[in-house]
mmCIF file of C-alpha atoms and ligand atoms in Angstrom:
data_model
loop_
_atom_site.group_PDB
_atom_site.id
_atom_site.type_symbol
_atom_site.label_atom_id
_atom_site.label_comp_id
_atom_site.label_asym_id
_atom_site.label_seq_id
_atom_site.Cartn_x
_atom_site.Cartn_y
_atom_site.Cartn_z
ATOM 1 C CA UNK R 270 31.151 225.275 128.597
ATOM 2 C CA UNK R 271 32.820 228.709 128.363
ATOM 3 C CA UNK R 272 31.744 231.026 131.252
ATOM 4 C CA UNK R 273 29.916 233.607 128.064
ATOM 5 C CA UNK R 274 27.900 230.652 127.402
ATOM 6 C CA UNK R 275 27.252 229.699 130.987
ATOM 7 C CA UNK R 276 26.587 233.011 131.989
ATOM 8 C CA UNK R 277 24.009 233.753 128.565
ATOM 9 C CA UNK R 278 22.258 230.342 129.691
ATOM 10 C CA UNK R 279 21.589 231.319 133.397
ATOM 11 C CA UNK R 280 20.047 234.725 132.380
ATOM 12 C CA UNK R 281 17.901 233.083 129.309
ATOM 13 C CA UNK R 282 14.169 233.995 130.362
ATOM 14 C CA UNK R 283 10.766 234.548 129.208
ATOM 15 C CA UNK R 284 10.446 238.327 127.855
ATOM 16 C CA UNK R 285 9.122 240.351 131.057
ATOM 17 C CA UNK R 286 5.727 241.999 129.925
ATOM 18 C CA UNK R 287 3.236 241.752 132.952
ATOM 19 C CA UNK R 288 3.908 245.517 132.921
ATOM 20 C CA UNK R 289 2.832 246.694 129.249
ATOM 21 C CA UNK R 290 -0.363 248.055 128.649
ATOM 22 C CA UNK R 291 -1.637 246.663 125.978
ATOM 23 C CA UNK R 292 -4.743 247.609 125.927
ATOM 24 C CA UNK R 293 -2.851 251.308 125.258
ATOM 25 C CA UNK R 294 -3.161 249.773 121.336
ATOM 26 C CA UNK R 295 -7.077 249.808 121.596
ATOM 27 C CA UNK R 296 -7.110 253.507 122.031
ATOM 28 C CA UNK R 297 -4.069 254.639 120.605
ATOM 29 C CA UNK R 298 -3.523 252.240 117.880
ATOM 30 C CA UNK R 299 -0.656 251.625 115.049
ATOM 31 C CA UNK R 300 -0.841 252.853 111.655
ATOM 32 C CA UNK R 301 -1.531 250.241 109.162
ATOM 33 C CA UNK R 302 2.134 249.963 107.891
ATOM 34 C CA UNK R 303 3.389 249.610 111.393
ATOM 35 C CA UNK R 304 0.961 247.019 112.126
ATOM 36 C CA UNK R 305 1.931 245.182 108.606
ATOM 37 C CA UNK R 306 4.941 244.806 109.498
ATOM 38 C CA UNK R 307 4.216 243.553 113.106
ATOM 39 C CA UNK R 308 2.083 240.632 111.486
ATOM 40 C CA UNK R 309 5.204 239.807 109.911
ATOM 41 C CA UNK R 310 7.816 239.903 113.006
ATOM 42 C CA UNK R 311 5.001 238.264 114.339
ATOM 43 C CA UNK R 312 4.524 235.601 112.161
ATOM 44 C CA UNK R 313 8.448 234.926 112.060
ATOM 45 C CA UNK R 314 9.444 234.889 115.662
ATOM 46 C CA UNK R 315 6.633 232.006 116.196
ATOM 47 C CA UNK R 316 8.164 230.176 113.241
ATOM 48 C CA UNK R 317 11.535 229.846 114.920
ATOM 49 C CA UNK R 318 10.575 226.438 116.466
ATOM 50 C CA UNK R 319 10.400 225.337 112.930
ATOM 51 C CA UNK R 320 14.089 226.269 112.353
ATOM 52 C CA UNK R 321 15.379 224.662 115.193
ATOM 53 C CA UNK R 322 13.510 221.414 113.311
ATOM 54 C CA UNK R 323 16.121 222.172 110.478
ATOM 55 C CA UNK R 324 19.321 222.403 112.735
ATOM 56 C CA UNK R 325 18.340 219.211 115.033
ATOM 57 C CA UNK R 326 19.052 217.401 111.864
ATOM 58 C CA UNK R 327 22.129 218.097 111.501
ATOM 59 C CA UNK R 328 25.586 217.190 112.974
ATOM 60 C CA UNK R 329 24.606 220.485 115.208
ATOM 61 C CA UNK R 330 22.467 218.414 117.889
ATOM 62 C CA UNK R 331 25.954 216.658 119.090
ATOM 63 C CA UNK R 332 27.277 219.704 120.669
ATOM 64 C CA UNK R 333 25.962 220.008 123.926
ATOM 65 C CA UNK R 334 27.134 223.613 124.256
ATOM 66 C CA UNK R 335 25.330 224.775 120.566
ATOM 67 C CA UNK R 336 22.076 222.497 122.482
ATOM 68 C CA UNK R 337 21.820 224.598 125.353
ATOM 69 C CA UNK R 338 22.086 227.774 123.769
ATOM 70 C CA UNK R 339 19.495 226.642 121.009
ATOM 71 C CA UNK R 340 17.310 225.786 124.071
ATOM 72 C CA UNK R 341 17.123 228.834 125.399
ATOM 73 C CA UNK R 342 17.053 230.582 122.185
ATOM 74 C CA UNK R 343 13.790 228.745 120.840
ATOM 75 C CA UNK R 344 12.383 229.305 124.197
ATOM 76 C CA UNK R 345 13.079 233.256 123.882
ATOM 77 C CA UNK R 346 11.936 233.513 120.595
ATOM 78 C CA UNK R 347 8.622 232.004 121.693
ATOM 79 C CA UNK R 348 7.749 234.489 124.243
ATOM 80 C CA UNK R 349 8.724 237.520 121.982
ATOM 81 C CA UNK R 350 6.291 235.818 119.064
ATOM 82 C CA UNK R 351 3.658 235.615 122.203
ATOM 83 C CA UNK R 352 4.332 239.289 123.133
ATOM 84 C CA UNK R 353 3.526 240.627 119.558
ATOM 85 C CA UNK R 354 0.351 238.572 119.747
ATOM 86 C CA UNK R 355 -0.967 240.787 122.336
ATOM 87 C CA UNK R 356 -0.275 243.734 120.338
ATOM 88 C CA UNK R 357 -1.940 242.032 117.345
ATOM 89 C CA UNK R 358 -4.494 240.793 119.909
ATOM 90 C CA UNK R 359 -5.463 244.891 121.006
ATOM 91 C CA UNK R 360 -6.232 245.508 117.164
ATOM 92 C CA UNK R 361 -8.567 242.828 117.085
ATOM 93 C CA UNK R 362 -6.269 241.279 114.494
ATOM 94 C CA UNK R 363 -5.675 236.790 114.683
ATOM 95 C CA UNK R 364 -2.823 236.206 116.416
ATOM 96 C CA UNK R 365 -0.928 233.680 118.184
ATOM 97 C CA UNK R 366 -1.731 229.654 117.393
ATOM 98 C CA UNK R 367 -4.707 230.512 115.547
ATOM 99 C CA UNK R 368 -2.864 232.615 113.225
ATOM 100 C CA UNK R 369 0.622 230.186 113.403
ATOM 101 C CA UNK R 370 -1.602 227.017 112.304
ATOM 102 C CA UNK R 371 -2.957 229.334 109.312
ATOM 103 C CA UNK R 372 0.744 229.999 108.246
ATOM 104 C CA UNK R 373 2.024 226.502 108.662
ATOM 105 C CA UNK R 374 -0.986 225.194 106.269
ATOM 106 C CA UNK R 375 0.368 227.076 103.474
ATOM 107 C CA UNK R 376 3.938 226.673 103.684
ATOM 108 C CA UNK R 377 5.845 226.339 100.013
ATOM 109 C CA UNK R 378 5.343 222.728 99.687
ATOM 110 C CA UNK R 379 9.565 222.200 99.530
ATOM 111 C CA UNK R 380 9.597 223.392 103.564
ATOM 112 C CA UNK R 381 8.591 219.165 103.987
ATOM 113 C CA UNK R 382 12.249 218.517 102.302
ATOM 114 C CA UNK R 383 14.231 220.829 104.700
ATOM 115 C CA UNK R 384 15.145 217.969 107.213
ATOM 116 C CA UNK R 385 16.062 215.826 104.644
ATOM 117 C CA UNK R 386 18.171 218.212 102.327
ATOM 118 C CA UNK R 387 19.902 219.422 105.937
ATOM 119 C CA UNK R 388 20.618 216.341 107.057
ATOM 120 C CA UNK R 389 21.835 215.596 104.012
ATOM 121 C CA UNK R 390 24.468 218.469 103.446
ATOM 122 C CA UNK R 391 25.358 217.377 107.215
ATOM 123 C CA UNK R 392 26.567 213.436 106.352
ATOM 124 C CA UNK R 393 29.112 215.050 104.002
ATOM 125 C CA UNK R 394 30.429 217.666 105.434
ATOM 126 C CA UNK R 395 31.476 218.744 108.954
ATOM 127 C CA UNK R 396 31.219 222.485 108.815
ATOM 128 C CA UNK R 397 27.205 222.841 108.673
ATOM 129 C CA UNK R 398 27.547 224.172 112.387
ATOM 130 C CA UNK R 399 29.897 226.906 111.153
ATOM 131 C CA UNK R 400 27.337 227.529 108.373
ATOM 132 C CA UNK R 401 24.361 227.662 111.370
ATOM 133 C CA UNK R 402 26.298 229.987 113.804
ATOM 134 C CA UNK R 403 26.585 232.415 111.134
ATOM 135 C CA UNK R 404 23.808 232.438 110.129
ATOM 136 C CA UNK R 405 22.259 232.832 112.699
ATOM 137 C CA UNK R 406 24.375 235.827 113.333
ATOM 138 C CA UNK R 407 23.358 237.741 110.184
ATOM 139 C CA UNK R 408 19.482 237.177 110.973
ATOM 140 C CA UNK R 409 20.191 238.531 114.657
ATOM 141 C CA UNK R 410 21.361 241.343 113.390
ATOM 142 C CA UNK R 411 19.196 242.392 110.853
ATOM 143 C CA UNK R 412 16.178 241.176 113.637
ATOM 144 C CA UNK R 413 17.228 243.282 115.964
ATOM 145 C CA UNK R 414 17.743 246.291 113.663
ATOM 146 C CA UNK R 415 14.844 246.065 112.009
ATOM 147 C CA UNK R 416 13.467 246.177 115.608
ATOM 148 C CA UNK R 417 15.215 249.617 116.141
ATOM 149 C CA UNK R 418 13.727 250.801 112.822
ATOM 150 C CA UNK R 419 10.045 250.050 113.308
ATOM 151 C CA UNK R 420 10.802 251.864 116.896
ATOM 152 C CA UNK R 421 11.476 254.613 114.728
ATOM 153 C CA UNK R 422 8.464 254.125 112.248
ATOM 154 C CA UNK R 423 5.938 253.614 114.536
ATOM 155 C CA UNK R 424 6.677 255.939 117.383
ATOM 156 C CA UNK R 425 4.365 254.809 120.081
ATOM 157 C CA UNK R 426 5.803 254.690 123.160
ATOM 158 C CA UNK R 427 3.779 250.920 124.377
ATOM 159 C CA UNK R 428 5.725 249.485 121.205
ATOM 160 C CA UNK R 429 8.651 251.165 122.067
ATOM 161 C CA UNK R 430 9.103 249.591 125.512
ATOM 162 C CA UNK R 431 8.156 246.053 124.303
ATOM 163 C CA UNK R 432 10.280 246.400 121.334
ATOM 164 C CA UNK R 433 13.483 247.862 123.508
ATOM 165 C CA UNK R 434 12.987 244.608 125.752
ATOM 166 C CA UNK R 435 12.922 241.965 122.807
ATOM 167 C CA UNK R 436 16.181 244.079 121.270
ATOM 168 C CA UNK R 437 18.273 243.349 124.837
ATOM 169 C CA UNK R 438 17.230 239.723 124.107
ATOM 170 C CA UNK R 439 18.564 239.799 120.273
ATOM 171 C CA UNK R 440 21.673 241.339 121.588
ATOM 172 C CA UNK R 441 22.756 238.467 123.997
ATOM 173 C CA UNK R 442 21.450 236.197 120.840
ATOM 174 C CA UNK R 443 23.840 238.285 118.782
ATOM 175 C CA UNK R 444 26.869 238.131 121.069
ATOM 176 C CA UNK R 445 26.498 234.163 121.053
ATOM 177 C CA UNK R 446 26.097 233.527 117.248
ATOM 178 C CA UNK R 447 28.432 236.078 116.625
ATOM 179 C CA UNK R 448 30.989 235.093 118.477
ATOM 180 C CA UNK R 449 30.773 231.278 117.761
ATOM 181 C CA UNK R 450 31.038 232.027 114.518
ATOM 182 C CA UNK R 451 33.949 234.165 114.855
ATOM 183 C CA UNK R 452 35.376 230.964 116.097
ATOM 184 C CA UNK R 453 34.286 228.291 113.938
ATOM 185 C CA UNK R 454 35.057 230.716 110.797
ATOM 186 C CA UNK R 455 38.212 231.200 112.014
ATOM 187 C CA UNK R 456 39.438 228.095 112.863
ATOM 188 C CA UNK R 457 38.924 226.751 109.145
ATOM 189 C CA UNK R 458 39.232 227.665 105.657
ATOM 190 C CA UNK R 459 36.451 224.728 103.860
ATOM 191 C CA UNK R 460 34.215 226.042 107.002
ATOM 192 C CA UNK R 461 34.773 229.888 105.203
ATOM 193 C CA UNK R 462 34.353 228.814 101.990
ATOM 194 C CA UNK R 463 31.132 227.348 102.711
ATOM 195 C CA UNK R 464 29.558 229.635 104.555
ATOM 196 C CA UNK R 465 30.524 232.628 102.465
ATOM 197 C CA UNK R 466 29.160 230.066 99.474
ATOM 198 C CA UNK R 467 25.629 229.416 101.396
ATOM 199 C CA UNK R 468 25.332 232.978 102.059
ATOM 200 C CA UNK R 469 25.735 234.527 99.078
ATOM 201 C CA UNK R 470 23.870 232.018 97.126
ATOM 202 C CA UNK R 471 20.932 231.141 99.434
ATOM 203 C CA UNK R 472 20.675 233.693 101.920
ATOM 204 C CA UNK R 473 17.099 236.006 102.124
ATOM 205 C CA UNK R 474 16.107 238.390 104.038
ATOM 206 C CA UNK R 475 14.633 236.846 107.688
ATOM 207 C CA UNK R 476 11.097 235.479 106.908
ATOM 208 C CA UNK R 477 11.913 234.774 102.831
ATOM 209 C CA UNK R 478 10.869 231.051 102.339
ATOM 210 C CA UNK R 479 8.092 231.494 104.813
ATOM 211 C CA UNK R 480 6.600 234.462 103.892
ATOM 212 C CA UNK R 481 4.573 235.326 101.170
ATOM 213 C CA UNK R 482 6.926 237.466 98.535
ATOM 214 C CA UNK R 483 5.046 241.085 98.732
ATOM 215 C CA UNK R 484 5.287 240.977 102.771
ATOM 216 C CA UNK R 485 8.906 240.112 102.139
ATOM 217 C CA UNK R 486 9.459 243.627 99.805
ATOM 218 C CA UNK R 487 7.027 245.619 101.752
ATOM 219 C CA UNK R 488 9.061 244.999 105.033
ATOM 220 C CA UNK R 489 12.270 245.654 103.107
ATOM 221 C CA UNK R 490 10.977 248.997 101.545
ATOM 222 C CA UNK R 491 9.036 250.002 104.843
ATOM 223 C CA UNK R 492 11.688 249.390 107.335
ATOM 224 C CA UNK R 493 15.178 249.655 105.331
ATOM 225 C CA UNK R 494 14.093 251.668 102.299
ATOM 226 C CA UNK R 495 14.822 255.297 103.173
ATOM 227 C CA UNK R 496 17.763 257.094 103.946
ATOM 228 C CA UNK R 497 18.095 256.170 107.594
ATOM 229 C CA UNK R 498 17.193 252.312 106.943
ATOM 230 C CA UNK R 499 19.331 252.384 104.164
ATOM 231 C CA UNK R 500 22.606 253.320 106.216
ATOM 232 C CA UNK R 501 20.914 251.159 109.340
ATOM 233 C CA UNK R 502 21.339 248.482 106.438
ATOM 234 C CA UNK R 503 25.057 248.826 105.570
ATOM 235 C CA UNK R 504 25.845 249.114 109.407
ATOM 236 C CA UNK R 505 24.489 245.606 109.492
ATOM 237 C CA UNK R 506 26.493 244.463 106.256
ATOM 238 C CA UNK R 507 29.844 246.213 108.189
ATOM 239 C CA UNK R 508 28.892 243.472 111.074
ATOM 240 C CA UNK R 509 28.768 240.956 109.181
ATOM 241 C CA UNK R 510 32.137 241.481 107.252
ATOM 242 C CA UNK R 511 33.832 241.396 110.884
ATOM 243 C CA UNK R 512 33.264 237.639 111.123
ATOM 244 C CA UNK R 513 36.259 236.045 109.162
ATOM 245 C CA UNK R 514 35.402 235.096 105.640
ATOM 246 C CA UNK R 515 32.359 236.964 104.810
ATOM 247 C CA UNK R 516 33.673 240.238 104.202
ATOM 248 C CA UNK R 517 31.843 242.583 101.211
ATOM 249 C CA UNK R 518 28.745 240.331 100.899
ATOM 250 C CA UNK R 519 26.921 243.005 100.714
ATOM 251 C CA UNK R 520 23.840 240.480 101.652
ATOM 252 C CA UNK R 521 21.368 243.337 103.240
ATOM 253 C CA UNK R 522 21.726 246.124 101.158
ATOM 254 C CA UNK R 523 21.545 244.128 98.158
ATOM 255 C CA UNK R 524 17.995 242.641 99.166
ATOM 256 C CA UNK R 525 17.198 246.204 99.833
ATOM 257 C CA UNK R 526 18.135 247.110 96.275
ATOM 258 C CA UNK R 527 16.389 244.716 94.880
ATOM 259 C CA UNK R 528 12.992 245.425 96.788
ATOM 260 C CA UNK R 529 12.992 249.266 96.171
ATOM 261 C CA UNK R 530 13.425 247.698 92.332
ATOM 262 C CA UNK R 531 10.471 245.636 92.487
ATOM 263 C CA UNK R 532 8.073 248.512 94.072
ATOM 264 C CA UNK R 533 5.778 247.527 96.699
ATOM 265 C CA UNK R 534 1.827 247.299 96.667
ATOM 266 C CA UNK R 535 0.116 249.271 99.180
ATOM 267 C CA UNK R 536 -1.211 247.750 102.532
ATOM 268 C CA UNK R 537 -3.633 245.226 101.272
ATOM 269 C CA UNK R 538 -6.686 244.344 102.172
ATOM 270 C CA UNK R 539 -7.519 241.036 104.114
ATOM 271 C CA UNK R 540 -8.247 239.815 101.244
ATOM 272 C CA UNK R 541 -5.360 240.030 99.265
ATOM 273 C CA UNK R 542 -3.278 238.994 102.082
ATOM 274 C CA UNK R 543 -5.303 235.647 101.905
ATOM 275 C CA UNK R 544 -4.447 235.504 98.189
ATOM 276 C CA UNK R 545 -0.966 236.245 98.702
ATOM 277 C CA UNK R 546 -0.321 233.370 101.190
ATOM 278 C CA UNK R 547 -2.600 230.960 98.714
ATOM 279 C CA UNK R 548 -0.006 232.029 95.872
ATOM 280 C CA UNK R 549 3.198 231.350 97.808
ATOM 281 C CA UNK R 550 1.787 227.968 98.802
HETATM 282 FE FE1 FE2 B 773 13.142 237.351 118.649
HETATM 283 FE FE1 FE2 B 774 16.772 236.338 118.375
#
């Protein structure tokens, strides 16, 4: 195991938040677009146990080094998910398993064939880890900007703390994606082609194929839609055109495009939201 790795492994831990005052969020609470997009990050970060379902399947769970990291990763990920829950918690809002089992019961009904497609993909050809790492890289990214952005949206200073903390987190998740892409990319033209092939044709936005379509455009709009998201967006597209083969995919700022496109409902009610997840089931 390289000493990165080793090093990233030992210092893996569960996000530090004895210390925030949550209950700041009863008094001084977010405003609703803020807190619409928290539900979201939310509801993502707590799905990322259900990813790692999709990797195990593949040729991925025979490297012991990709293992540990994912370990540590899922365990991470957890704990930030757990974190916004107390945020959502202070509003009054569901949160945490109550609100995870909810999402999981209306998942598009082809989330039952991911295994299977994976594994799948993964008996024919030996480059799905390549495909993972960098994938993984371009949602880190964009996570952890679009982290930085609703610090900037939201400006309350309880958010800003937690949101800081999760960020260091992303950025260690960043450096290891990142750079075991760089490596698996570079070592091998089919593993270039078919990443830069997945990407451009089945990449979305972090949360698409989980969560319902109008959350998916309001987050884009909200977060990345004006001038300063828009450039925060291309900075993210210039990362991902470091790692070798994916140059000029242009993946964020094209989703961008096309949500400002489509227009974006305003915050809805409950009730809507309810409808929404019953129509992308
Ligand atoms: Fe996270
Ligand atoms: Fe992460």
């Amino acid at each position: 195991m390289g000493t990165d790795i080793a090093k990233l492994i030992q210092r893996s831990a569960r996000l530090e938040i004895d210390d925030i005052d949550f209950d700041a969020f009863r008094t001084q609470r977010l405003d609703p677009n803020a807190l619409r997009c928290l539900r979201y990050m939310h509801d993502v970060e707590g799905h990322t146990i259900c990813y790692l379902r999709d990797i195990l399947v593949t040729r991925v769970h025979r490297d012991p080094e990709l293992t540990a990291f994912l370990a540590c990763w899922s365990y991470e990920e957890h704990w930030h998910g757990e974190a916004l829950a107390r945020v959502l918690d202070a509003h009054g809002e569901a949160s945490g398993q109550s609100r995870l089992a909810n999402m999981r019961q209306h998942l598009p009904k082809a989330d039952s064939l991911r295994p299977a497609i994976f594994s799948a993909i993964s008996a024919v050809t030996k480059h799905l880890p390549a495909v993972h790492m960098a994938w993984g890289a371009v949602n880190e990214f964009s996570t952890q900007t679009g982290y930085a952005r609703l610090i900037e949206k939201a400006k309350h200073p309880v958010l800003t703390e937690l949101l800081r903390r999760i960020m260091r987190q992303e950025g260690r998740h960043i450096d290891f994606y990142a750079s075991e892409a760089g490596r698996r990319l570079g070592a091998s033209r089919s593993a270039r082609q078919l990443t830069r092939y997945s990407l451009r044709h089945f990449w979305g936005p972090v949360g698409s194929g989980v969560m319902p379509e109008p959350e998916i455009r309001f987050l884009a709009t909200y977060l990345f839609g004006d001038e300063r998201g828009r450039s925060a967006a291309k900075r993210v597209d210039r990362q991902i055109d470091r790692l070798p083969g994916l140059q000029g995919l242009h993946l964020l700022d094209t989703a961008i495009g096309d949500a400002l496109a489509h227009g974006v409902r305003a915050v809805p009610s409950a009730e809507t939201r309810r409808e929404d997840i019953a129509a992308a089931s």
